[in-house]
XYZ file of C-alpha atoms in Angstrom:
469
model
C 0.000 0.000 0.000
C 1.054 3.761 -0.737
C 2.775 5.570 1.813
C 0.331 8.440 1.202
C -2.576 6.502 3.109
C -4.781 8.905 4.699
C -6.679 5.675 6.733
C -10.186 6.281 6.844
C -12.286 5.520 9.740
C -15.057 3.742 10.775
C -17.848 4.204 12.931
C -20.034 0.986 13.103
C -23.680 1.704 13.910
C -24.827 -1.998 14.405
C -25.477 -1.943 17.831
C -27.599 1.340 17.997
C -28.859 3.472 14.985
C -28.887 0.672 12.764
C -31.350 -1.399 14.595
C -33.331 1.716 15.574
C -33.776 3.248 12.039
C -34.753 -0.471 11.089
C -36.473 -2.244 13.835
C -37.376 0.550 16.235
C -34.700 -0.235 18.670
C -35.740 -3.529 19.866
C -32.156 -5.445 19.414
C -31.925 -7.249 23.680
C -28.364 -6.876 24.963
C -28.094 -10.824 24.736
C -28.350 -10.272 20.980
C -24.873 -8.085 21.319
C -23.137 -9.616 23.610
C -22.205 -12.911 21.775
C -20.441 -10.921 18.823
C -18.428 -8.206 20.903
C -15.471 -10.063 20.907
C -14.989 -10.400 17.580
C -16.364 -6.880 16.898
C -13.591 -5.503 19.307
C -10.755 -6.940 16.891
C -12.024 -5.022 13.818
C -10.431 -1.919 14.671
C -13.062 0.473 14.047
C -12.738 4.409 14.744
C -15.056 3.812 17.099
C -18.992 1.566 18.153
C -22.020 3.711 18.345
C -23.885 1.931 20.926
C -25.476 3.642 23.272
C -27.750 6.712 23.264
C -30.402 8.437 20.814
C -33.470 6.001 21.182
C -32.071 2.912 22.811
C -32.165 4.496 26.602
C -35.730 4.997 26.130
C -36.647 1.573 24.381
C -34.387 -0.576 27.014
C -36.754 0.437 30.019
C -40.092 0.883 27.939
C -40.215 -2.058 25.693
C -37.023 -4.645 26.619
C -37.401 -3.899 30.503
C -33.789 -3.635 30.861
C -31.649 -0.869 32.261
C -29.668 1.129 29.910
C -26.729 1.362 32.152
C -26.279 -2.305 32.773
C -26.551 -2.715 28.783
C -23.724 0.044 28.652
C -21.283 -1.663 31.472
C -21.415 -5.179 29.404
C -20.801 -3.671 26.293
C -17.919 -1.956 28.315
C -16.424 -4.939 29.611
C -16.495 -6.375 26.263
C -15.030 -3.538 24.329
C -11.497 -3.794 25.615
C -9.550 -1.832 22.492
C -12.413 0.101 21.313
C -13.871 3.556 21.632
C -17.952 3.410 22.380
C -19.579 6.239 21.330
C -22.995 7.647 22.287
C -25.515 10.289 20.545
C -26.722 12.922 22.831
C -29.600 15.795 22.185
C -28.043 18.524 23.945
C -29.858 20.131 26.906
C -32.728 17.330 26.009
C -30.068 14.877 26.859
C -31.928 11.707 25.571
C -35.854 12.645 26.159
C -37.942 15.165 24.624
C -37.792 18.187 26.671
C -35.347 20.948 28.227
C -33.631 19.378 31.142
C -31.845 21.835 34.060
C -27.830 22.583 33.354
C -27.152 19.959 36.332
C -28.836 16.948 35.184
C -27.223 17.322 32.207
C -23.923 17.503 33.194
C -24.232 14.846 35.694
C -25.911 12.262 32.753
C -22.680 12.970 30.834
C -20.447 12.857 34.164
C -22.466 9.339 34.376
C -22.015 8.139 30.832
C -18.115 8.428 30.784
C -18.049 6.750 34.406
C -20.125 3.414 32.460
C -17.773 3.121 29.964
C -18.750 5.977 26.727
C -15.419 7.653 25.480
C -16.836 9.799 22.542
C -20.024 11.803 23.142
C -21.684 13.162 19.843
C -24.003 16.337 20.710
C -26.537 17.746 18.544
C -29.364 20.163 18.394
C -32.487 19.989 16.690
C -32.043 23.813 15.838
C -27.986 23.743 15.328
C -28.418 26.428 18.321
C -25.297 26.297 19.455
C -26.024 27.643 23.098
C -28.053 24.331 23.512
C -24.394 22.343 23.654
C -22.856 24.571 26.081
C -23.352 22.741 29.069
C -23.068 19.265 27.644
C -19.619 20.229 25.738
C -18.147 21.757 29.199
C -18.877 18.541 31.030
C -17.689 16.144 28.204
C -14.376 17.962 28.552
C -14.583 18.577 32.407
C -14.704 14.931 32.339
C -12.173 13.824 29.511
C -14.542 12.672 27.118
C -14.025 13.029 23.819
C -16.574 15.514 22.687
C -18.360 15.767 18.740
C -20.455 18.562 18.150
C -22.891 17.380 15.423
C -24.481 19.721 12.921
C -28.095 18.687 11.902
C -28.133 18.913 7.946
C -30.875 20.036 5.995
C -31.793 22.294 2.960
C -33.187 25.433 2.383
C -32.140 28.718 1.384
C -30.770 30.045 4.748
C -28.241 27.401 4.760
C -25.486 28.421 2.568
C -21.587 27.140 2.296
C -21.157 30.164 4.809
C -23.421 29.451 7.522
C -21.885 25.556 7.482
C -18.380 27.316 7.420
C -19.011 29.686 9.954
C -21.038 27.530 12.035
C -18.087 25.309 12.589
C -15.593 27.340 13.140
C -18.187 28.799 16.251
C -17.847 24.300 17.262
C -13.996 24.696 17.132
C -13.967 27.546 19.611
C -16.305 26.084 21.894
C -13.659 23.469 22.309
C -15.338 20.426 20.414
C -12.896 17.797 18.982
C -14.178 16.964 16.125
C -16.858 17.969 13.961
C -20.056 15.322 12.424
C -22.437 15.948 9.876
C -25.887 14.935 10.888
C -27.694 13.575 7.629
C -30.735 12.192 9.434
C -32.734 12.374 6.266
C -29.948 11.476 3.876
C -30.495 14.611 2.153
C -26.929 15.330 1.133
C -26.143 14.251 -2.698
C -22.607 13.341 -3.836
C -21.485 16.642 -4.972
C -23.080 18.573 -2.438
C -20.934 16.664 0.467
C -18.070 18.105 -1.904
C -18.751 21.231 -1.290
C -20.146 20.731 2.366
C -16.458 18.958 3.384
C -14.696 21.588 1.535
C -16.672 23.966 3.239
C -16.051 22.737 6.690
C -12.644 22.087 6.602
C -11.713 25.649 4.990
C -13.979 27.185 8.575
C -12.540 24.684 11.061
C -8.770 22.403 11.634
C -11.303 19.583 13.232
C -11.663 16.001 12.149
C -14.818 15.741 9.741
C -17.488 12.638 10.246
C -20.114 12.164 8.108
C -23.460 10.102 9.542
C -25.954 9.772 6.657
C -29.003 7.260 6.045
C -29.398 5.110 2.800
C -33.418 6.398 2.743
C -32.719 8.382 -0.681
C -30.579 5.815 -2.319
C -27.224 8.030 -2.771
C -25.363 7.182 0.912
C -22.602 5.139 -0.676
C -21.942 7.547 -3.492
C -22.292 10.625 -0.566
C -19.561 8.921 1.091
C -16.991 8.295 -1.454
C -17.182 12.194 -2.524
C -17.133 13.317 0.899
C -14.242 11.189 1.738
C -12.120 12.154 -1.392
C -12.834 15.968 -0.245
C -11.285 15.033 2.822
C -14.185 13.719 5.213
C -12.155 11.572 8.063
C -14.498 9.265 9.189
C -17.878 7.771 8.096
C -20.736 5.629 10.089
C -21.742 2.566 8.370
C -23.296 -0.547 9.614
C -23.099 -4.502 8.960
C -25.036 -5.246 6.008
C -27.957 -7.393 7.360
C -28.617 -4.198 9.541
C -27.667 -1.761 6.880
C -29.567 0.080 3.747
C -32.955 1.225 3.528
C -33.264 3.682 6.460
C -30.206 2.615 7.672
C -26.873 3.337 7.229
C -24.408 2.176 3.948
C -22.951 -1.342 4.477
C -19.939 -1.703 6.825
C -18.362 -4.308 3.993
C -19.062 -2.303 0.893
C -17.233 1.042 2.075
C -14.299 -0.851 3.408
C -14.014 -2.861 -0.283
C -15.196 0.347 -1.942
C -11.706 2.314 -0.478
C -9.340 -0.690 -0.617
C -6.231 0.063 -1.758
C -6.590 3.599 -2.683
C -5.397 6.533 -0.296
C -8.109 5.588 2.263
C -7.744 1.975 2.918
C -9.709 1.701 6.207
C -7.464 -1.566 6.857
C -10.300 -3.508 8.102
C -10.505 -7.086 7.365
C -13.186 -8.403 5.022
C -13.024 -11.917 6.480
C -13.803 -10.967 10.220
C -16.651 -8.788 8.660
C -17.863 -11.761 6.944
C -17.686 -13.860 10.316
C -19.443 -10.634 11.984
C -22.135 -9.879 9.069
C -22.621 -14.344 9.599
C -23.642 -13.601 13.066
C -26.300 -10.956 12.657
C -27.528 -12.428 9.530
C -30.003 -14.734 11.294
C -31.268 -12.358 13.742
C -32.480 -9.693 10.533
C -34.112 -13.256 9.104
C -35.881 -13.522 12.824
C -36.851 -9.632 12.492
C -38.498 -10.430 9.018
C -40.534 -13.677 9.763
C -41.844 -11.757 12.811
C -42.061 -8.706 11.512
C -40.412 -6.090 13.511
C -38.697 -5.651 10.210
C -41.079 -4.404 7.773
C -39.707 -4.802 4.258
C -40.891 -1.236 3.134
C -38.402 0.402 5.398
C -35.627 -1.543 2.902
C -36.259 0.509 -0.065
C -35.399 3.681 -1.632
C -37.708 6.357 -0.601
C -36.961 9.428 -3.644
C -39.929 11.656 -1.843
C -37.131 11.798 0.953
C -35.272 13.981 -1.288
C -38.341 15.735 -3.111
C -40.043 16.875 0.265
C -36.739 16.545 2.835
C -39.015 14.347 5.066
C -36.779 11.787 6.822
C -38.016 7.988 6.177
C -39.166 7.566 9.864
C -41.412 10.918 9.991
C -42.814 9.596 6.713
C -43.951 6.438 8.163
C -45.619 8.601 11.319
C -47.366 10.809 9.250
C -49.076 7.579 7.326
C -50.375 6.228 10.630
C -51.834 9.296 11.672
C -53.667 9.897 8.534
C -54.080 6.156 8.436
C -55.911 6.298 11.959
C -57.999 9.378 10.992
C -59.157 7.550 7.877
C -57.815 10.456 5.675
C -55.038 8.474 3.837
C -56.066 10.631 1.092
C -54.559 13.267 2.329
C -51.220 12.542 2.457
C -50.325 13.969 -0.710
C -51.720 17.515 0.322
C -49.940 16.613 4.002
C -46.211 16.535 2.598
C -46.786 19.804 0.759
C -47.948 21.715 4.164
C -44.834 20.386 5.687
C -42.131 22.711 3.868
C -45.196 25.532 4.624
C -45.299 24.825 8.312
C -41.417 24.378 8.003
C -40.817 28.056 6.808
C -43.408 29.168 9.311
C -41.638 28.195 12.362
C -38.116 29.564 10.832
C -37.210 26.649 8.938
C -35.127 24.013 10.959
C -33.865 20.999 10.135
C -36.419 18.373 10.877
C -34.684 15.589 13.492
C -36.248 14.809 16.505
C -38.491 16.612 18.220
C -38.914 19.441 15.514
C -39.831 16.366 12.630
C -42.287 15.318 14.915
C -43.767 18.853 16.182
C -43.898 20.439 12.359
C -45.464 16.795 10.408
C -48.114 16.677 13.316
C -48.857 20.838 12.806
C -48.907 19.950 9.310
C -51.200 16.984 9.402
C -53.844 18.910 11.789
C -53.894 21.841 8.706
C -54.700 19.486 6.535
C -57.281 17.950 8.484
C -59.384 20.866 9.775
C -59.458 22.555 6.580
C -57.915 25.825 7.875
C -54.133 26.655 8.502
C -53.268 26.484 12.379
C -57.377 26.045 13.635
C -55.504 23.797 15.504
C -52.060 24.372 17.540
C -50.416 21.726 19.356
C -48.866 22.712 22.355
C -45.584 21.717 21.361
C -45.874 24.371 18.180
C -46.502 26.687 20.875
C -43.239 25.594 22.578
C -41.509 26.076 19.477
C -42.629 29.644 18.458
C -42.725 30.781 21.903
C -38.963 29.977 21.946
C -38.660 26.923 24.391
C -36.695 24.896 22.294
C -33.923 27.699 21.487
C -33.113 29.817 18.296
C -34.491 28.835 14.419
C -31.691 30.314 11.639
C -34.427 32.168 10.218
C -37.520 34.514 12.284
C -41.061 32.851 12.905
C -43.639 33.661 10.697
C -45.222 36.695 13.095
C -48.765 36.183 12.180
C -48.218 31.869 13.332
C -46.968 32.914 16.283
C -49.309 35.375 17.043
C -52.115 32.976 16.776
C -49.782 30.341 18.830
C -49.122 32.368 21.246
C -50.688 35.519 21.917
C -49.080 38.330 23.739
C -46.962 36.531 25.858
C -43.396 37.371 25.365
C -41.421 35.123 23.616
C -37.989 33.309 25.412
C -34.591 35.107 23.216
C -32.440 33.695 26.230
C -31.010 30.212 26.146
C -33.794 28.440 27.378
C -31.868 26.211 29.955
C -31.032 29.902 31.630
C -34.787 29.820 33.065
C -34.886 26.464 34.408
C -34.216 25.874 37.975
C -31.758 22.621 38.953
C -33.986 19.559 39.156
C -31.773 17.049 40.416
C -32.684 17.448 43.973
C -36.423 17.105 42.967
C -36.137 13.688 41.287
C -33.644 12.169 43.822
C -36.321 12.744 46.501
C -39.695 11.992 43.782
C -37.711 8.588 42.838
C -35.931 7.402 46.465
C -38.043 4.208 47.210
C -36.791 2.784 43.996
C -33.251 3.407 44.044
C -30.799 0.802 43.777
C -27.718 2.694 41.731
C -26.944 6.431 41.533
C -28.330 6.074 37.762
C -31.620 5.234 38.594
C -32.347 8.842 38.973
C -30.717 9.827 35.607
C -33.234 7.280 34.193
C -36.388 9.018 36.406
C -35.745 12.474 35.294
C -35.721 11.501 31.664
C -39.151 9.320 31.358
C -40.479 9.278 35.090
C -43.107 7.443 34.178
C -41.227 4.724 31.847
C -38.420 4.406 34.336
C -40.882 4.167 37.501
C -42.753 0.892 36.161
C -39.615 -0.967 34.514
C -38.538 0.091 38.789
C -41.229 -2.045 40.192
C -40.782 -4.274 36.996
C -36.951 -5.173 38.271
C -38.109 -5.405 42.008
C -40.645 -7.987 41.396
C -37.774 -10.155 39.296
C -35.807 -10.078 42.093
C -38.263 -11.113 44.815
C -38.766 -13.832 42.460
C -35.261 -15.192 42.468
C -34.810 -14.097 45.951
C -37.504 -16.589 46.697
C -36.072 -19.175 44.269
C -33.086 -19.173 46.538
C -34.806 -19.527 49.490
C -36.496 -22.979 48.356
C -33.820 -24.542 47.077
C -32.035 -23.348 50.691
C -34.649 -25.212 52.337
C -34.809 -28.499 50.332
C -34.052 -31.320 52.573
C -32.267 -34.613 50.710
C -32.866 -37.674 51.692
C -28.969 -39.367 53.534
């Protein structure tokens, strides 16, 4: 191989966005835990494996805790970097949390076993990273400030450009591209790379989904304008709303200037392992074959594949399935209304709902949900372009709209859900797990207490079985 070898890494998604863009999170941490060994001799960049949805789904639908699952995969992962993805001051739920729950879920995170901690916003408002960035570094984690990408006209080469040389000064390490929709073309992650590298000296990642068809080709442009590392996942986990394959990037730069190094046959023995378990996900279906294609309205109406899904089931229930057409053109309308952000979670959610009610009651905005009103009053932080005056008007009346970083007006809340969650406390996590989804957290509580009565009571009989001499 040329000495010129710029080695391109990988971040393998397998074990967390893969399995949540394709079978809504529900992979058990038995599933993993068989593989890890061989998965820790790959050499990847790094294992996303923890984080975005799988906190949530562990306690709601797999009743398991999220920080156990995170400690095995730990003690498994001897020579690799895990890697988490992180909402900012929404941490992993759906709403503002105070400045010192955040910092102590990160503190809490490293102390489990995460070494790189990817932060986004749902807005790209930077101020919503602050506190999470500071106590990544305060705790020598290795911190990514993630841009969310999308289109429209506010977001030009210069606001990317100058938007990350605003990360590099906040002290981030490295710099990802958030294509949650997979939005960004080949030539267009050219020019976004190019972009980024001239505003900032940071490593470049690129994290895109294969919804639109063009991931694989997005990659290989990115990379040869300099992109440093890209997310991909094992192929029976990979494609569709997933991520490109693991296997077909690594062939795909083999031998040129970015060899990633990584060998095919482990791969194979890996890809062997999880091939079964996508054949289980099929016969049962938890993986729904539709999810496997190419969606092109992705790309005509920026709608990422899992909002698109939503917004059929809620027309679907309503009987108005008719209406979806008319629904995905009030979505850019509703978009520019509420200053045009990128739609990842919440904001997908908040604007296809708004957009779906228009539709529905036959008049723009009859209807506002209360987390619209959240939105235009300002709760959720700063849009790149103004509200539309007259939406949030109706939204929201005379009351004076939040220009402050919103965490500023929330009081700390740690003290509060220590002493609402006590009873059930077993590790200094639990309450990390209350203050994000008290409700959630509080049965899978009771849930674990009643397992353990029941083996504590299994003990006790076979303690006091007598055997006949």
């Amino acid at each position: 191989m040329s000495e010129n070898i710029k080695k391109l890494g990988i971040t393998e998604t397998v074990l967390r966005d893969a399995h949540q863009s394709l079978i809504a999170t529900r992979m058990p941490t038995e599933e993993m835990l068989p593989i890890i060994d061989k998965m820790d001799k790959v050499g990847y960049h790094s294992v996303e494996c923890w984080g975005g949805a799988t906190f949530d789904a562990c306690l709601r639908f797999l009743k398991e805790d999220p920080w156990e699952r995170l400690r095995k995969l730990r003690d498994g992962f001897k020579n690799t970097k895990l890697q988490m993805l992180f909402r900012g001051q929404n941490i992993l739920g759906y709403n503002h949390y105070a400045d010192d729950v955040v910092e102590y879920f990160v503190q809490k995170s490293l102390a489990n076993g995460i070494d790189i901690i990817r932060i986004f916003d749902c807005f790209n408002d930077l101020r919503n990273l602050e506190t999470a960035v500071k106590a990544t570094k305060k705790e020598g984690g290795h911190c990514q400030i993630a841009l969310s990408y999308t289109l429209g006209d506010a977001y030009t080469l210069d606001y990317w450009k100058e938007t990350a040389r605003q990360i590099e000064e906040m002290g981030a390490d490295s710099i990802c591209i958030k294509d949650m929709a997979g939005l960004l073309v080949p030539y267009e992650a050219t020019r976004l790379v190019t972009a980024l590298k001239e505003g900032s000296k940071l490593p470049i990642q690129l994290h895109t989904h294969y919804t639109s068809g063009v991931g694989s080709m997005t990659y290989l442009k990115a990379v040869e304008a300099g992109c440093d590392v890209i997310d991909t996942a094992m192929s029976p986990l990979a494609m569709g709303t997933s991520q490109p394959a693991t296997e077909v990037m690594v062939e795909t730069f083999k031998g040129t200037e970015y060899d990633t190094g990584l060998d095919q046959n482990l791969l194979a023995e890996i890809a062997n392992y999880f091939a079964p378990y996508r054949e289980e996900c099929l016969a049962s279906g938890l993986l729904n074959p539709k999810v496997m294609g190419v969606n092109i309205k992705t790309l005509l109406y920026q709608v990422p594949g899992g909002m698109l899904s939503n917004l059929v089931s809620q027309l679907k229930d309503a009987k108005q399935e008719d209406k979806f057409q008319a629904v995905l053109e009030e979505i850019p309308r509703v978009r520019e209304d509420f200053g045009q952000p990128p739609l990842v979670t919440p904001s997908s959610q908040i604007v296809g709902t708004q957009a779906v009610l228009n539709v529905l009651q036959g008049e723009r905005y009859k209807m506002i949900t209360k987390e619209s009103k959240k939105i235009l009053s300002g709760q959720f932080g700063k849009t790149i372009k103004p509200f539309n005056p007259e939406v949030q008007k109706k939204a929201i009346g005379d009351e004076k709209p939040i220009t402050c970083r919103p965490a500023d007006l929330i009081e700390p809340q740690l003290p509060k859900f220590r002493e609402e969650c006590k009873q059930w406390t077993q590790q200094e996590e639990d309450v990390l797990s209350y203050a994000l989804f008290p409700q959630v957290a509080t049965e899978f509580f009771k849930y674990r207490e009643a397992q353990q009565t029941k083996v504590d009571a299994s003990k006790a009989d076979s303690n006091n079985q007598t055997y006949p001499v």
